[in-house]
Structures are given as C-alpha cells and as structure tokens.
PDB file of C-alpha atoms and ligand atoms in Angstrom:
ATOM      1  CA  UNK A   1     -67.320  34.079 -60.680  1.00 66.00           C
ATOM      2  CA  UNK A   2     -65.404  34.832 -57.491  1.00 71.00           C
ATOM      3  CA  UNK A   3     -61.682  35.120 -57.817  1.00 69.00           C
ATOM      4  CA  UNK A   4     -59.573  34.089 -54.856  1.00 75.00           C
ATOM      5  CA  UNK A   5     -55.926  34.972 -54.303  1.00 79.00           C
ATOM      6  CA  UNK A   6     -53.597  32.667 -52.506  1.00 89.00           C
ATOM      7  CA  UNK A   7     -51.371  34.541 -50.095  1.00 92.00           C
ATOM      8  CA  UNK A   8     -48.017  33.058 -49.073  1.00 94.00           C
ATOM      9  CA  UNK A   9     -46.666  34.554 -45.881  1.00 96.00           C
ATOM     10  CA  UNK A  10     -42.923  34.476 -45.764  1.00 96.00           C
ATOM     11  CA  UNK A  11     -40.921  35.301 -42.628  1.00 97.00           C
ATOM     12  CA  UNK A  12     -39.141  38.557 -43.415  1.00 98.00           C
ATOM     13  CA  UNK A  13     -37.294  39.234 -40.161  1.00 97.00           C
ATOM     14  CA  UNK A  14     -37.560  39.347 -36.463  1.00 98.00           C
ATOM     15  CA  UNK A  15     -39.446  42.383 -34.995  1.00 98.00           C
ATOM     16  CA  UNK A  16     -36.441  43.151 -32.815  1.00 97.00           C
ATOM     17  CA  UNK A  17     -34.175  43.517 -35.879  1.00 97.00           C
ATOM     18  CA  UNK A  18     -36.223  46.327 -37.403  1.00 97.00           C
ATOM     19  CA  UNK A  19     -35.381  49.967 -36.779  1.00 96.00           C
ATOM     20  CA  UNK A  20     -38.058  52.020 -35.025  1.00 96.00           C
ATOM     21  CA  UNK A  21     -39.852  54.473 -37.380  1.00 96.00           C
ATOM     22  CA  UNK A  22     -37.846  53.286 -40.284  1.00 96.00           C
ATOM     23  CA  UNK A  23     -37.463  50.708 -43.005  1.00 97.00           C
ATOM     24  CA  UNK A  24     -35.307  47.745 -44.268  1.00 98.00           C
ATOM     25  CA  UNK A  25     -34.928  46.067 -47.524  1.00 98.00           C
ATOM     26  CA  UNK A  26     -36.046  42.394 -47.640  1.00 97.00           C
ATOM     27  CA  UNK A  27     -35.261  40.060 -50.517  1.00 96.00           C
ATOM     28  CA  UNK A  28     -37.910  37.730 -51.794  1.00 95.00           C
ATOM     29  CA  UNK A  29     -36.506  35.713 -54.637  1.00 93.00           C
ATOM     30  CA  UNK A  30     -35.368  38.354 -57.175  1.00 93.00           C
ATOM     31  CA  UNK A  31     -37.555  41.003 -55.690  1.00 94.00           C
ATOM     32  CA  UNK A  32     -36.700  43.679 -53.193  1.00 97.00           C
ATOM     33  CA  UNK A  33     -39.389  44.712 -50.722  1.00 98.00           C
ATOM     34  CA  UNK A  34     -39.270  47.729 -48.448  1.00 98.00           C
ATOM     35  CA  UNK A  35     -40.541  46.830 -45.021  1.00 98.00           C
ATOM     36  CA  UNK A  36     -41.465  49.663 -42.638  1.00 98.00           C
ATOM     37  CA  UNK A  37     -42.150  49.660 -38.903  1.00 98.00           C
ATOM     38  CA  UNK A  38     -44.027  52.856 -38.216  1.00 97.00           C
ATOM     39  CA  UNK A  39     -43.533  52.598 -34.430  1.00 96.00           C
ATOM     40  CA  UNK A  40     -45.256  55.890 -33.609  1.00 94.00           C
ATOM     41  CA  UNK A  41     -48.490  54.506 -35.149  1.00 95.00           C
ATOM     42  CA  UNK A  42     -47.835  50.889 -34.149  1.00 96.00           C
ATOM     43  CA  UNK A  43     -48.262  49.928 -37.824  1.00 98.00           C
ATOM     44  CA  UNK A  44     -46.309  47.931 -40.298  1.00 98.00           C
ATOM     45  CA  UNK A  45     -46.132  48.414 -44.102  1.00 98.00           C
ATOM     46  CA  UNK A  46     -44.484  46.792 -47.103  1.00 98.00           C
ATOM     47  CA  UNK A  47     -44.040  48.151 -50.620  1.00 98.00           C
ATOM     48  CA  UNK A  48     -41.814  47.574 -53.628  1.00 98.00           C
ATOM     49  CA  UNK A  49     -38.324  48.892 -52.838  1.00 98.00           C
ATOM     50  CA  UNK A  50     -37.868  50.391 -56.264  1.00 98.00           C
ATOM     51  CA  UNK A  51     -38.974  54.067 -56.587  1.00 98.00           C
ATOM     52  CA  UNK A  52     -41.068  54.202 -59.735  1.00 97.00           C
ATOM     53  CA  UNK A  53     -39.807  57.752 -60.494  1.00 96.00           C
ATOM     54  CA  UNK A  54     -36.239  56.952 -61.604  1.00 95.00           C
ATOM     55  CA  UNK A  55     -36.199  53.266 -60.703  1.00 96.00           C
ATOM     56  CA  UNK A  56     -33.824  53.630 -57.693  1.00 96.00           C
ATOM     57  CA  UNK A  57     -33.820  50.805 -55.221  1.00 97.00           C
ATOM     58  CA  UNK A  58     -34.162  53.232 -52.352  1.00 97.00           C
ATOM     59  CA  UNK A  59     -37.520  53.414 -50.715  1.00 98.00           C
ATOM     60  CA  UNK A  60     -36.527  51.276 -47.650  1.00 98.00           C
ATOM     61  CA  UNK A  61     -34.149  54.165 -46.836  1.00 98.00           C
ATOM     62  CA  UNK A  62     -36.806  56.800 -47.195  1.00 98.00           C
ATOM     63  CA  UNK A  63     -38.095  58.971 -44.457  1.00 97.00           C
ATOM     64  CA  UNK A  64     -41.489  57.972 -43.144  1.00 97.00           C
ATOM     65  CA  UNK A  65     -44.136  60.400 -41.773  1.00 97.00           C
ATOM     66  CA  UNK A  66     -47.767  61.358 -42.291  1.00 97.00           C
ATOM     67  CA  UNK A  67     -49.716  63.579 -44.671  1.00 94.00           C
ATOM     68  CA  UNK A  68     -52.901  64.365 -42.694  1.00 94.00           C
ATOM     69  CA  UNK A  69     -53.645  60.908 -41.427  1.00 95.00           C
ATOM     70  CA  UNK A  70     -52.063  59.070 -44.370  1.00 97.00           C
ATOM     71  CA  UNK A  71     -48.805  57.286 -43.573  1.00 98.00           C
ATOM     72  CA  UNK A  72     -46.210  58.005 -46.240  1.00 98.00           C
ATOM     73  CA  UNK A  73     -42.623  57.426 -47.325  1.00 98.00           C
ATOM     74  CA  UNK A  74     -40.398  60.008 -49.068  1.00 98.00           C
ATOM     75  CA  UNK A  75     -37.892  58.644 -51.552  1.00 98.00           C
ATOM     76  CA  UNK A  76     -34.405  59.813 -50.578  1.00 97.00           C
ATOM     77  CA  UNK A  77     -33.520  60.828 -54.194  1.00 97.00           C
ATOM     78  CA  UNK A  78     -36.040  63.408 -55.288  1.00 96.00           C
ATOM     79  CA  UNK A  79     -38.355  63.370 -52.286  1.00 96.00           C
ATOM     80  CA  UNK A  80     -41.464  62.159 -54.070  1.00 97.00           C
ATOM     81  CA  UNK A  81     -43.818  60.778 -51.465  1.00 98.00           C
ATOM     82  CA  UNK A  82     -46.104  57.710 -51.597  1.00 98.00           C
ATOM     83  CA  UNK A  83     -48.870  56.463 -49.351  1.00 98.00           C
ATOM     84  CA  UNK A  84     -47.659  53.426 -47.392  1.00 98.00           C
ATOM     85  CA  UNK A  85     -51.257  52.213 -47.198  1.00 97.00           C
ATOM     86  CA  UNK A  86     -52.228  52.294 -50.897  1.00 97.00           C
ATOM     87  CA  UNK A  87     -49.016  53.041 -52.792  1.00 98.00           C
ATOM     88  CA  UNK A  88     -50.531  56.118 -54.371  1.00 97.00           C
ATOM     89  CA  UNK A  89     -48.087  58.837 -55.297  1.00 97.00           C
ATOM     90  CA  UNK A  90     -48.870  61.818 -53.081  1.00 97.00           C
ATOM     91  CA  UNK A  91     -46.624  64.178 -55.104  1.00 95.00           C
ATOM     92  CA  UNK A  92     -49.038  64.338 -58.039  1.00 91.00           C
ATOM     93  CA  UNK A  93     -47.308  61.893 -60.361  1.00 88.00           C
ATOM     94  CA  UNK A  94     -48.972  59.056 -62.242  1.00 91.00           C
ATOM     95  CA  UNK A  95     -46.656  56.339 -60.763  1.00 93.00           C
ATOM     96  CA  UNK A  96     -47.619  54.299 -57.757  1.00 96.00           C
ATOM     97  CA  UNK A  97     -46.129  51.583 -55.560  1.00 97.00           C
ATOM     98  CA  UNK A  98     -47.147  47.953 -55.172  1.00 97.00           C
ATOM     99  CA  UNK A  99     -48.000  47.220 -51.536  1.00 97.00           C
ATOM    100  CA  UNK A 100     -47.975  44.017 -49.605  1.00 97.00           C
ATOM    101  CA  UNK A 101     -49.847  42.922 -46.489  1.00 97.00           C
ATOM    102  CA  UNK A 102     -47.782  42.501 -43.302  1.00 98.00           C
ATOM    103  CA  UNK A 103     -48.501  40.583 -40.139  1.00 98.00           C
ATOM    104  CA  UNK A 104     -46.640  39.993 -36.891  1.00 98.00           C
ATOM    105  CA  UNK A 105     -46.720  36.733 -35.040  1.00 98.00           C
ATOM    106  CA  UNK A 106     -44.520  35.406 -32.273  1.00 97.00           C
ATOM    107  CA  UNK A 107     -41.879  38.016 -32.683  1.00 97.00           C
ATOM    108  CA  UNK A 108     -41.625  37.535 -36.458  1.00 98.00           C
ATOM    109  CA  UNK A 109     -42.708  39.900 -39.256  1.00 98.00           C
ATOM    110  CA  UNK A 110     -44.379  38.186 -42.200  1.00 98.00           C
ATOM    111  CA  UNK A 111     -44.937  39.762 -45.686  1.00 98.00           C
ATOM    112  CA  UNK A 112     -47.831  38.358 -47.809  1.00 97.00           C
ATOM    113  CA  UNK A 113     -47.130  37.546 -51.408  1.00 95.00           C
ATOM    114  CA  UNK A 114     -50.067  36.732 -53.628  1.00 90.00           C
ATOM    115  CA  UNK A 115     -49.896  34.123 -56.387  1.00 76.00           C
ATOM    116  CA  UNK A 116     -49.847  36.822 -59.049  1.00 73.00           C
ATOM    117  CA  UNK A 117     -46.506  38.164 -57.568  1.00 67.00           C
ATOM    118  CA  UNK A 118     -44.599  34.994 -58.197  1.00 57.00           C
TER     119      UNK A 118
HETATM  120  S1  LIG B   1     -35.943  58.196 -57.784  1.00 84.47           S
HETATM  121 FE1  LIG B   1     -37.370  58.310 -56.149  1.00 84.47          FE
HETATM  122  S2  LIG B   1     -38.137  60.337 -56.289  1.00 84.47           S
HETATM  123 FE2  LIG B   1     -36.782  60.172 -57.958  1.00 84.47          FE
END
C-alpha cells in the first residue's frame, strides 16, 4: 500500500520581510515554526522553533552556518547545533528537530504542513 501525505502550503511571510542569513518565528495555529533564509547559500529552511534540549522557543534566533556542507542552526541557549536539512542534532545528542518544506513563489515564502502535523 502506498501512503500519500497531503501538504498544505501556507503563506508564512513576504521574502522582503525576512532577514538575510537569519531566521524568524512564524505561527501556524498553536505551533511556532522557525523559518530561515540562508542567503549565502540561496536556501530556505523551516524547523520547529522549540529547541528539544531544554524546550526553549529560541531556534529562530539561533545563529546559522555550516558544518562541512551541512547547513545548521545553533540554539542561542546552550549552543547545541542541528542540521537545517534533516533536523539531526549535530552535537551528539539524541534529540532532533522536525523540519518542514519551504517554497518561494511570487515574492511569498510558503511552509508546507503535512496532514499528520495538524
Ligand atoms: S535549550 Fe537549546 S541548546 Fe539548550
């Protein structure tokens, strides 16, 4: 049996409202999503905003960079780092982040929410 997910794309913000090489917190219902514009790589990422280490709503304010070729974000609290691409913790901890697909169309940034998220 093939399982299919339904993705709902919601308009998160205008491209021009996002900081370069930085993040912003976007609300979706009761959820907070950290949206990142990695301008140097011309890439967009979205993850849960809550850091799984000590449950701080902080990742959108984290510093982004790379580890090798892996785009990452560092939580501002204890500097644990996570892959923006997969959500994997790069600091050796068991915790990981939920990630969301992102697309840009006509000057808008859209975040994809699958039916299991709602
Ligand atoms: S709360 Fe994020 S690293 Fe500790």
